[in-house]
Tab-separated table of C-alpha atoms in Angstrom:
chain	number	residue	atom	x	y	z
A	1	MET	CA	-24.980	-63.105	0.698
A	2	VAL	CA	-21.263	-62.375	0.957
A	3	ARG	CA	-21.592	-59.612	-1.568
A	4	LEU	CA	-24.466	-58.039	0.419
A	5	LEU	CA	-22.379	-58.145	3.615
A	6	LEU	CA	-19.420	-56.461	1.920
A	7	LEU	CA	-21.714	-53.707	0.607
A	8	LEU	CA	-23.090	-53.007	4.118
A	9	LEU	CA	-19.572	-52.882	5.614
A	10	GLY	CA	-18.469	-50.387	2.937
A	11	THR	CA	-21.405	-48.146	3.653
A	12	VAL	CA	-20.619	-48.052	7.412
A	13	GLY	CA	-16.943	-47.321	6.780
A	14	ALA	CA	-17.706	-44.387	4.468
A	15	GLY	CA	-19.831	-42.593	7.133
A	16	ALA	CA	-17.309	-42.963	9.962
A	17	PRO	CA	-15.981	-39.736	11.637
A	18	GLY	CA	-12.771	-38.248	10.092
A	19	ALA	CA	-13.344	-39.954	6.784
A	20	ARG	CA	-13.875	-37.842	3.675
A	21	PRO	CA	-16.051	-39.133	0.909
A	22	GLY	CA	-14.211	-39.963	-2.209
A	23	THR	CA	-10.738	-39.805	-0.591
A	24	LEU	CA	-8.278	-42.585	-0.112
A	25	ARG	CA	-5.828	-42.953	2.718
A	26	PRO	CA	-2.241	-43.512	1.711
A	27	PRO	CA	-1.013	-47.023	2.309
A	28	GLY	CA	0.257	-47.720	5.823
A	29	ARG	CA	-1.466	-44.661	7.423
A	30	ARG	CA	-3.407	-45.272	10.566
A	31	PRO	CA	-6.595	-43.317	11.152
A	32	GLY	CA	-5.899	-40.145	13.195
A	33	GLY	CA	-2.109	-40.477	13.051
A	34	PRO	CA	0.577	-39.204	10.718
A	35	GLY	CA	2.009	-41.480	8.211
A	36	PRO	CA	4.530	-41.487	5.500
A	37	GLY	CA	3.615	-39.278	2.582
A	38	TYR	CA	0.878	-37.450	4.496
A	39	GLY	CA	0.817	-33.920	6.002
A	40	PRO	CA	1.378	-30.389	4.800
A	41	GLY	CA	3.838	-30.060	2.006
A	42	PRO	CA	6.424	-27.387	1.471
A	43	GLY	CA	4.984	-23.876	1.702
A	44	TYR	CA	1.688	-25.099	3.118
A	45	GLY	CA	-0.011	-22.549	5.394
A	46	SER	CA	2.465	-19.751	4.583
A	47	GLY	CA	0.309	-17.908	2.152
A	48	PRO	CA	-0.924	-14.332	2.715
A	49	GLY	CA	-3.275	-13.980	5.606
A	50	ASP	CA	-2.607	-17.508	6.978
A	51	GLY	CA	-0.325	-16.449	9.817
A	52	SER	CA	1.082	-20.002	10.283
A	53	GLY	CA	4.667	-21.055	9.925
A	54	PRO	CA	7.367	-23.105	11.602
A	55	ASP	CA	7.724	-22.344	15.263
A	56	ASP	CA	11.144	-21.012	16.342
A	57	GLY	CA	10.489	-21.702	20.026
A	58	SER	CA	9.547	-18.149	20.942
A	59	GLY	CA	5.851	-18.570	20.472
A	60	ARG	CA	5.856	-16.584	17.239
A	61	GLY	CA	5.920	-18.044	13.825
A	62	SER	CA	9.049	-17.340	11.870
A	63	GLY	CA	7.265	-17.395	8.556
A	64	ARG	CA	6.366	-14.255	6.579
A	65	THR	CA	3.070	-12.672	7.576
A	66	GLY	CA	0.618	-11.230	5.091
A	67	ARG	CA	0.545	-7.657	6.654
A	68	ARG	CA	1.887	-4.928	4.387
A	69	ARG	CA	4.202	-2.160	5.605
A	70	ARG	CA	2.391	1.218	6.024
A	71	VAL	CA	3.704	4.468	4.396
A	72	PRO	CA	4.690	7.100	7.036
A	73	ARG	CA	2.204	9.936	7.471
A	74	ARG	CA	4.901	12.570	6.977
A	75	VAL	CA	5.708	11.219	3.547
A	76	LYS	CA	2.039	11.316	2.570
A	77	VAL	CA	1.641	14.941	3.726
A	78	THR	CA	4.830	16.012	1.941
A	79	CYS	CA	3.706	14.416	-1.295
A	80	ALA	CA	0.257	16.012	-1.017
A	81	VAL	CA	1.734	19.482	-0.431
A	82	ALA	CA	4.161	19.058	-3.320
A	83	ILE	CA	1.380	18.001	-5.678
A	84	ALA	CA	-0.868	20.900	-4.558
A	85	GLY	CA	2.011	23.378	-4.960
A	86	TRP	CA	2.704	22.135	-8.463
A	87	VAL	CA	-0.961	22.266	-9.461
A	88	PHE	CA	-1.445	25.797	-8.062
A	89	ARG	CA	2.056	27.002	-8.937
A	90	ARG	CA	0.878	30.167	-10.706
A	91	ALA	CA	-1.190	31.297	-7.730
A	92	VAL	CA	1.608	30.454	-5.268
A	93	ALA	CA	4.188	32.358	-7.337
A	94	PHE	CA	1.919	35.400	-7.610
A	95	VAL	CA	1.241	35.537	-3.851
A	96	THR	CA	4.938	35.068	-3.055
A	97	VAL	CA	6.145	37.835	-5.386
A	98	THR	CA	3.410	40.224	-4.236
A	99	ALA	CA	4.241	39.659	-0.555
A	100	LEU	CA	7.959	40.108	-1.236
A	101	ALA	CA	7.319	43.334	-3.154
A	102	THR	CA	5.261	44.674	-0.233
A	103	VAL	CA	7.974	43.822	2.312
A	104	LEU	CA	10.698	45.445	0.182
A	105	HIS	CA	8.580	48.556	-0.284
A	106	VAL	CA	7.939	48.923	3.455
A	107	ALA	CA	11.665	48.441	4.101
A	108	GLY	CA	12.480	51.141	1.540
A	109	ILE	CA	14.442	48.835	-0.771
A	110	GLY	CA	13.963	49.600	-4.457
A	111	VAL	CA	14.281	46.238	-6.212
A	112	ARG	CA	12.505	45.453	-9.468
A	113	LEU	CA	10.967	41.999	-9.113
A	114	PRO	CA	9.920	39.829	-12.055
A	115	ARG	CA	6.333	40.204	-13.140
A	116	VAL	CA	4.258	37.155	-12.207
A	117	SER	CA	0.611	36.836	-13.177
A	118	PHE	CA	-2.162	35.195	-11.203
A	119	GLY	CA	-3.954	32.181	-12.638
A	120	TRP	CA	-5.848	29.028	-11.688
A	121	PRO	CA	-4.852	25.575	-12.927
A	122	TRP	CA	-7.967	25.248	-15.083
A	123	GLN	CA	-7.155	28.405	-17.011
A	124	GLY	CA	-5.309	27.896	-20.259
A	125	ALA	CA	-1.752	29.104	-20.642
A	126	GLY	CA	-2.782	31.423	-23.455
A	127	ALA	CA	-5.650	32.978	-21.561
A	128	GLY	CA	-3.453	35.904	-20.431
A	129	LEU	CA	-1.280	36.919	-17.532
A	130	THR	CA	-4.115	37.654	-15.139
A	131	THR	CA	-7.846	37.656	-14.820
A	132	THR	CA	-7.960	40.662	-12.506
A	133	THR	CA	-10.949	42.846	-13.285
A	134	ASN	CA	-11.323	46.593	-13.200
A	135	ALA	CA	-13.259	46.318	-9.938
A	136	SER	CA	-10.384	44.509	-8.194
A	137	VAL	CA	-7.490	46.538	-9.604
A	138	GLY	CA	-8.926	49.863	-8.463
A	139	PRO	CA	-9.473	48.991	-4.767
A	140	TRP	CA	-6.069	47.285	-4.578
A	141	VAL	CA	-4.261	50.401	-5.825
A	142	LEU	CA	-6.382	52.662	-3.609
A	143	GLN	CA	-5.488	50.508	-0.611
A	144	LYS	CA	-1.823	51.177	-1.336
A	145	ILE	CA	-2.478	54.923	-1.562
A	146	GLU	CA	-4.331	54.908	1.754
A	147	GLY	CA	-1.208	53.437	3.362
A	148	ILE	CA	0.778	56.660	2.784
A	149	SER	CA	1.607	58.183	6.159
A	150	LYS	CA	3.916	61.115	5.325
A	151	PRO	CA	3.085	64.292	3.403
A	152	ALA	CA	5.001	65.524	0.388
A	153	LEU	CA	7.180	68.556	1.036
A	154	GLY	CA	8.103	71.416	-1.276
A	155	GLN	CA	11.090	73.201	0.226
A	156	ALA	CA	12.574	76.578	-0.617
A	157	ASN	CA	15.562	78.514	0.698
A	158	PHE	CA	15.691	82.308	0.615
A	159	ASP	CA	17.831	85.057	2.115
A	160	PHE	CA	16.955	88.523	3.378
A	161	MET	CA	18.292	91.340	5.545
A	162	PHE	CA	16.704	92.834	8.639
A	163	THR	CA	17.573	95.459	11.248
A	164	HIS	CA	17.367	95.104	15.001
A	165	LYS	CA	17.102	98.463	16.813
A	166	VAL	CA	17.094	99.508	20.437
A	167	ALA	CA	15.986	103.079	21.254
A	168	LYS	CA	15.179	105.058	24.408
A	169	ASN	CA	15.439	108.808	24.409
A	170	ILE	CA	16.804	110.608	27.431
A	171	GLY	CA	14.673	113.695	27.667
A	172	PRO	CA	15.128	115.677	24.477
A	173	LEU	CA	18.216	113.685	23.508
A	174	PRO	CA	17.697	110.902	20.946
A	175	CYS	CA	19.383	107.686	21.954
A	176	TRP	CA	19.272	104.566	19.727
A	177	TYR	CA	21.452	101.718	18.593
A	178	ALA	CA	20.772	99.458	15.555
A	179	SER	CA	22.467	96.621	13.699
A	180	THR	CA	21.640	95.114	10.302
A	181	PHE	CA	21.839	91.354	9.850
A	182	TYR	CA	21.959	88.968	6.866
A	183	ALA	CA	19.757	85.870	7.375
A	184	VAL	CA	18.954	82.691	5.429
A	185	GLY	CA	15.519	81.140	5.865
A	186	HIS	CA	14.055	77.692	5.085
A	187	ALA	CA	10.351	77.067	4.478
A	188	ALA	CA	8.271	74.177	3.178
A	189	ALA	CA	4.843	73.709	1.667
A	190	THR	CA	3.102	70.416	2.469
A	191	VAL	CA	0.727	68.205	0.469
A	192	ASP	CA	-1.437	65.758	2.411
A	193	LEU	CA	-1.188	62.577	0.317
A	194	ASN	CA	-3.825	60.727	2.346
A	195	PRO	CA	-6.604	63.132	3.435
A	196	GLY	CA	-8.649	60.292	4.968
A	197	PRO	CA	-11.353	57.729	4.076
A	198	ALA	CA	-14.002	60.383	3.408
A	199	TRP	CA	-11.773	61.968	0.762
A	200	TRP	CA	-11.519	58.660	-1.141
A	201	ALA	CA	-15.221	57.798	-0.950
A	202	PRO	CA	-16.567	56.738	-4.387
A	203	GLY	CA	-19.063	59.589	-4.442
A	204	ALA	CA	-16.343	62.212	-3.938
A	205	GLY	CA	-14.817	61.507	-7.356
A	206	HIS	CA	-11.246	62.031	-6.140
A	207	TYR	CA	-9.917	58.709	-7.442
A	208	ARG	CA	-10.460	56.824	-10.671
A	209	LEU	CA	-8.649	53.870	-12.223
A	210	GLU	CA	-9.490	52.892	-15.811
A	211	VAL	CA	-8.341	49.633	-17.414
A	212	LEU	CA	-7.275	50.482	-20.974
A	213	SER	CA	-6.286	46.936	-21.957
A	214	ARG	CA	-6.075	43.606	-20.188
A	215	PRO	CA	-3.044	41.316	-20.059
A	216	GLN	CA	-3.073	38.630	-22.731
A	217	ALA	CA	-0.661	36.443	-24.692
A	218	GLY	CA	2.270	37.276	-22.433
A	219	ARG	CA	1.738	41.039	-22.766
A	220	ALA	CA	1.002	43.350	-19.843
A	221	GLY	CA	-2.197	45.355	-19.680
A	222	GLN	CA	-2.459	49.119	-19.301
A	223	VAL	CA	-4.279	51.322	-16.804
A	224	ALA	CA	-4.824	55.065	-16.360
A	225	VAL	CA	-5.124	56.655	-12.906
A	226	THR	CA	-6.612	60.070	-12.169
A	227	MET	CA	-6.519	61.605	-8.688
A	228	VAL	CA	-7.529	64.825	-6.965
A	229	LEU	CA	-5.504	65.999	-3.963
A	230	PRO	CA	-5.776	69.001	-1.628
A	231	ARG	CA	-3.754	72.016	-2.704
A	232	PRO	CA	-0.302	72.431	-1.169
A	233	GLN	CA	-0.444	74.173	2.172
A	234	LEU	CA	1.937	77.065	2.845
A	235	PRO	CA	3.533	77.555	6.290
A	236	GLN	CA	0.830	78.156	8.881
A	237	SER	CA	2.888	79.716	11.690
A	238	VAL	CA	6.311	81.148	12.416
A	239	HIS	CA	7.327	77.728	13.737
A	240	ASP	CA	7.000	76.283	10.225
A	241	VAL	CA	10.057	78.230	9.042
A	242	THR	CA	13.648	78.057	10.291
A	243	ILE	CA	16.683	80.317	10.159
A	244	ASP	CA	20.093	78.946	9.242
A	245	ASN	CA	22.511	80.326	11.802
A	246	LEU	CA	25.690	79.399	9.950
A	247	PRO	CA	25.514	81.863	7.037
A	248	SER	CA	23.591	84.484	9.031
A	249	HIS	CA	25.794	87.332	10.272
A	250	PRO	CA	25.716	91.077	11.125
A	251	VAL	CA	26.349	93.430	8.252
A	252	SER	CA	26.503	96.933	9.718
A	253	THR	CA	25.912	98.910	12.916
A	254	GLN	CA	24.288	102.349	13.315
A	255	HIS	CA	23.689	104.550	16.359
A	256	SER	CA	22.628	108.062	17.295
A	257	TRP	CA	25.135	110.887	17.514
A	258	THR	CA	24.842	110.800	21.285
A	259	TYR	CA	25.914	107.193	21.423
A	260	PRO	CA	28.171	106.038	22.908
A	261	GLY	CA	27.712	108.769	25.413
A	262	ILE	CA	27.924	108.106	29.094
A	263	ALA	CA	24.220	108.580	29.747
A	264	CYS	CA	22.960	106.941	26.541
A	265	GLY	CA	25.330	104.029	26.790
A	266	MET	CA	24.447	103.284	30.392
A	267	VAL	CA	20.690	103.499	29.733
A	268	LEU	CA	20.542	101.401	26.553
A	269	ARG	CA	23.327	98.930	27.080
A	270	PRO	CA	22.326	97.477	23.692
A	271	GLN	CA	22.401	93.711	23.690
A	272	PHE	CA	21.468	91.380	20.858
A	273	PRO	CA	20.616	88.006	22.391
A	274	GLN	CA	20.454	85.075	19.998
A	275	ALA	CA	16.853	84.260	20.969
A	276	VAL	CA	15.693	87.810	20.236
A	277	LEU	CA	17.427	87.967	16.864
A	278	TYR	CA	16.230	84.481	15.877
A	279	ALA	CA	12.598	85.260	16.750
A	280	GLN	CA	12.649	88.494	14.754
A	281	ALA	CA	14.213	86.792	11.716
A	282	GLN	CA	11.694	83.953	11.973
A	283	ARG	CA	8.742	86.361	11.905
A	284	ILE	CA	10.097	88.095	8.815
A	285	ALA	CA	10.777	84.785	7.063
A	286	PHE	CA	7.257	83.550	7.798
A	287	SER	CA	5.693	86.704	6.347
A	288	ARG	CA	7.764	86.348	3.159
A	289	ALA	CA	7.093	82.609	2.745
A	290	ASP	CA	3.364	83.171	3.098
A	291	HIS	CA	2.893	86.290	0.953
A	292	LEU	CA	5.871	86.943	-1.324
A	293	ALA	CA	5.162	85.392	-4.742
A	294	ALA	CA	8.853	84.901	-5.478
A	295	ILE	CA	8.934	82.407	-2.579
A	296	THR	CA	5.412	80.948	-2.537
A	297	ARG	CA	5.502	79.905	-6.199
A	298	PRO	CA	8.613	77.691	-5.864
A	299	LEU	CA	7.201	76.244	-2.648
A	300	ILE	CA	3.924	75.210	-4.289
A	301	SER	CA	5.572	73.992	-7.496
A	302	THR	CA	8.100	71.756	-5.754
A	303	ALA	CA	5.435	70.408	-3.389
A	304	GLU	CA	3.212	69.394	-6.307
A	305	SER	CA	6.102	67.739	-8.166
A	306	GLN	CA	7.135	65.836	-5.056
A	307	ALA	CA	3.564	64.620	-4.489
A	308	VAL	CA	3.238	63.308	-8.060
A	309	GLN	CA	6.583	61.522	-7.912
A	310	THR	CA	5.912	59.967	-4.500
A	311	ILE	CA	2.485	58.539	-5.328
A	312	ARG	CA	3.312	57.419	-8.874
A	313	ASP	CA	6.733	55.845	-8.327
A	314	GLY	CA	6.300	54.665	-4.752
A	315	PHE	CA	2.742	53.332	-4.662
A	316	VAL	CA	0.695	53.256	-7.891
A	317	GLN	CA	3.337	51.948	-10.300
A	318	PRO	CA	4.487	49.007	-8.107
A	319	ALA	CA	0.876	48.064	-7.317
A	320	VAL	CA	-0.297	47.842	-10.941
A	321	ASN	CA	2.920	46.069	-11.982
A	322	ALA	CA	2.277	43.381	-9.384
A	323	LEU	CA	-1.132	42.760	-10.986
A	324	GLY	CA	0.275	42.428	-14.506
A	325	TYR	CA	-0.373	45.993	-15.714
A	326	THR	CA	1.682	49.038	-16.655
A	327	LEU	CA	0.781	52.631	-15.849
A	328	ALA	CA	-0.016	54.279	-19.173
A	329	ARG	CA	-1.211	57.597	-17.734
A	330	PHE	CA	-1.121	59.208	-14.292
A	331	THR	CA	-2.739	62.563	-13.579
A	332	ILE	CA	-3.136	64.589	-10.373
A	333	THR	CA	-5.302	67.677	-10.171
A	334	TRP	CA	-5.576	69.988	-7.185
A	335	ALA	CA	-8.789	70.684	-5.293
A	336	ALA	CA	-9.845	74.264	-4.681
A	337	THR	CA	-10.589	73.679	-0.991
A	338	GLN	CA	-8.835	71.806	1.787
A	339	PRO	CA	-10.390	68.608	3.226
A	340	GLY	CA	-12.635	68.783	6.274
């Protein structure tokens, strides 16, 4: 009977609130109250994500929280840009050198930049300096040629002598006064280096770029360029020639036997204004520069040489070098008719 009573009391005590099955209270601890040897031990509740800790009186726990410190956004962006620049370093270097070469050319500064080839990260190092195709090299070089804004000039200097005469007879008496002058003229033939978009149309056949070899194994490729340009144009009016006044001077003077008589001298009063002499010398110089073979040949020859040098050295050669090629052959022929 006693044993049955003790069993019933133990069952009631095990189901009481606050009691945990299978746990024992330390000796001397009262239910619901702290006791010796009971409570959170050192470090209890201070683990990551707990958020608890000893109170310092300010309402915030002084223990370490589980929140990690975030990396600044600027650092992330800088690292991303640096990694992208390193991965695409060949493309970045090519674009940079090409842009710098264009700026230096526009500024008229002749600096030879190192040759940098274009390439993507997934292309092998031994795949060559560039993967530019014939179709992309040609339009790029033609775009440079279409940017030419000034014509090529072939200049020539020549000297000649001419006579300026004033005459007005007085009845049956001849009355004239003349002076011979030495003059130096300057003329130029022009070559239009950019005749316009219609001139460079593919069907016109005035421009051709041929890739002879492609860059590979650290060696530059080779291209050949053939162009057709309008023939050099000789001076078109008297205003296209000039007279150098410094070396020009009178050589001799002639007059009629009646000059300087009183009547003849008062009627003629021969004057040689600078404008009149200059206009006469300019007309003579224009006729010579447009018809005299001894002058027209040097004009045309120097104009053609200047055109070849300007296009080859100033536009075609730098453009193909920037793409990893060298200019193996450059030829200009001259059209029989003018554009338009």
